[in-house]
mmCIF file of C-alpha atoms in Angstrom:
data_model
loop_
_atom_site.group_PDB
_atom_site.id
_atom_site.type_symbol
_atom_site.label_atom_id
_atom_site.label_comp_id
_atom_site.label_asym_id
_atom_site.label_seq_id
_atom_site.Cartn_x
_atom_site.Cartn_y
_atom_site.Cartn_z
ATOM 1 C CA MET A 1 36.360 11.445 -28.314
ATOM 2 C CA PRO A 2 34.180 8.171 -28.948
ATOM 3 C CA THR A 3 32.539 7.736 -32.370
ATOM 4 C CA LEU A 4 28.882 7.425 -32.907
ATOM 5 C CA GLN A 5 27.907 4.129 -34.397
ATOM 6 C CA PHE A 6 24.317 3.711 -35.863
ATOM 7 C CA ILE A 7 22.742 0.277 -36.137
ATOM 8 C CA ALA A 8 20.209 0.062 -38.807
ATOM 9 C CA THR A 9 17.038 -1.638 -37.500
ATOM 10 C CA THR A 10 13.840 -1.762 -39.293
ATOM 11 C CA PRO A 11 10.602 -0.681 -37.453
ATOM 12 C CA GLU A 12 9.600 -4.535 -37.575
ATOM 13 C CA GLN A 13 12.747 -5.558 -35.988
ATOM 14 C CA LEU A 14 12.424 -3.019 -33.288
ATOM 15 C CA LYS A 15 8.828 -4.071 -32.594
ATOM 16 C CA ARG A 16 9.973 -7.702 -32.450
ATOM 17 C CA GLU A 17 12.757 -6.951 -30.089
ATOM 18 C CA ILE A 18 10.654 -4.878 -27.577
ATOM 19 C CA THR A 19 7.796 -7.541 -27.659
ATOM 20 C CA GLU A 20 10.258 -10.298 -26.867
ATOM 21 C CA ASN A 21 11.972 -8.283 -23.919
ATOM 22 C CA VAL A 22 8.504 -7.543 -22.557
ATOM 23 C CA LYS A 23 7.474 -11.157 -22.780
ATOM 24 C CA LEU A 24 10.719 -11.930 -20.810
ATOM 25 C CA LEU A 25 10.084 -9.394 -18.307
ATOM 26 C CA PHE A 26 6.428 -10.318 -17.844
ATOM 27 C CA GLU A 27 7.414 -14.034 -17.429
ATOM 28 C CA ASP A 28 9.996 -13.109 -15.020
ATOM 29 C CA PHE A 29 7.534 -10.911 -13.153
ATOM 30 C CA LYS A 30 4.997 -13.825 -12.941
ATOM 31 C CA THR A 31 7.676 -16.315 -11.773
ATOM 32 C CA ASN A 32 9.155 -14.110 -8.961
ATOM 33 C CA PHE A 33 6.040 -11.929 -7.831
ATOM 34 C CA GLN A 34 5.322 -12.399 -4.263
ATOM 35 C CA PRO A 35 2.315 -10.353 -2.968
ATOM 36 C CA ARG A 36 2.706 -8.785 0.286
ATOM 37 C CA ALA A 37 0.110 -10.036 2.788
ATOM 38 C CA ALA A 38 -2.243 -7.562 4.370
ATOM 39 C CA GLU A 39 -1.333 -6.825 7.877
ATOM 40 C CA GLU A 40 -3.815 -8.125 10.361
ATOM 41 C CA PHE A 41 -4.893 -5.794 13.082
ATOM 42 C CA LEU A 42 -6.134 -7.177 16.488
ATOM 43 C CA THR A 43 -8.331 -5.653 18.959
ATOM 44 C CA ARG A 44 -7.319 -5.296 22.676
ATOM 45 C CA LYS A 45 -9.538 -7.994 23.609
ATOM 46 C CA ARG A 46 -8.214 -10.480 20.788
ATOM 47 C CA THR A 47 -4.753 -9.788 21.570
ATOM 48 C CA ALA A 48 -5.250 -10.372 25.257
ATOM 49 C CA GLU A 49 -6.985 -13.632 24.293
ATOM 50 C CA ILE A 50 -4.128 -14.804 22.119
ATOM 51 C CA LEU A 51 -1.576 -13.984 24.795
ATOM 52 C CA LYS A 52 -3.752 -15.478 27.452
ATOM 53 C CA ILE A 53 -3.484 -12.412 29.816
ATOM 54 C CA ASN A 54 -6.054 -9.905 30.920
ATOM 55 C CA LEU A 55 -6.525 -6.552 29.530
ATOM 56 C CA SER A 56 -4.833 -4.636 32.555
ATOM 57 C CA THR A 57 -1.768 -6.776 31.788
ATOM 58 C CA LEU A 58 -2.013 -5.830 28.213
ATOM 59 C CA TYR A 59 -2.190 -2.330 29.163
ATOM 60 C CA LEU A 60 0.936 -2.419 31.473
ATOM 61 C CA TRP A 61 2.942 -4.446 28.598
ATOM 62 C CA THR A 62 1.997 -1.778 26.206
ATOM 63 C CA ARG A 63 3.019 1.237 28.568
ATOM 64 C CA LYS A 64 6.383 -0.679 29.219
ATOM 65 C CA GLY A 65 7.066 -0.803 25.491
ATOM 66 C CA LEU A 66 6.701 -4.509 25.104
ATOM 67 C CA LEU A 67 3.980 -4.205 22.685
ATOM 68 C CA LYS A 68 3.216 -1.334 20.371
ATOM 69 C CA SER A 69 -0.455 -0.176 20.043
ATOM 70 C CA TYR A 70 -2.129 1.613 17.137
ATOM 71 C CA GLY A 71 -5.241 3.702 17.329
ATOM 72 C CA ILE A 72 -7.970 5.469 15.305
ATOM 73 C CA ALA A 73 -11.258 6.825 16.371
ATOM 74 C CA GLY A 74 -10.611 5.839 20.044
ATOM 75 C CA LYS A 75 -9.998 2.409 19.249
ATOM 76 C CA VAL A 76 -6.836 0.571 20.167
ATOM 77 C CA TYR A 77 -5.192 -2.110 17.779
ATOM 78 C CA TYR A 78 -2.284 -4.529 17.830
ATOM 79 C CA LYS A 79 -0.468 -5.807 14.644
ATOM 80 C CA ARG A 80 -0.567 -9.530 14.803
ATOM 81 C CA SER A 81 3.021 -9.642 13.444
ATOM 82 C CA GLU A 82 4.319 -7.423 15.979
ATOM 83 C CA VAL A 83 2.486 -9.493 18.736
ATOM 84 C CA GLU A 84 4.142 -12.761 17.394
ATOM 85 C CA GLN A 85 7.428 -11.022 17.242
ATOM 86 C CA ALA A 86 7.220 -9.902 20.867
ATOM 87 C CA LEU A 87 7.032 -13.507 21.952
ATOM 88 C CA ILE A 88 10.702 -14.652 22.767
ATOM 89 C CA GLU A 89 12.010 -18.159 23.014
ATOM 90 C CA LEU A 90 12.860 -19.325 26.492
#
């Protein structure tokens, strides 16, 4: 059975140790933090303009599953990132 060992630490030493650890963690956070970019939603019209297609083609591509649409309050939107990913290299 393991024996318990106690480490004698004063409150000041403990405070200093915690402060140093928090500073190191904060510096690491500031160095490595990468905020997530907000997703841009495009209207049907803007999506068709970007792809240089008409709205009926956009509708067909969406029905075929080539593009995924999102809707709210009767409006249809497309995620820019997904539209760009749908383009394949020839």
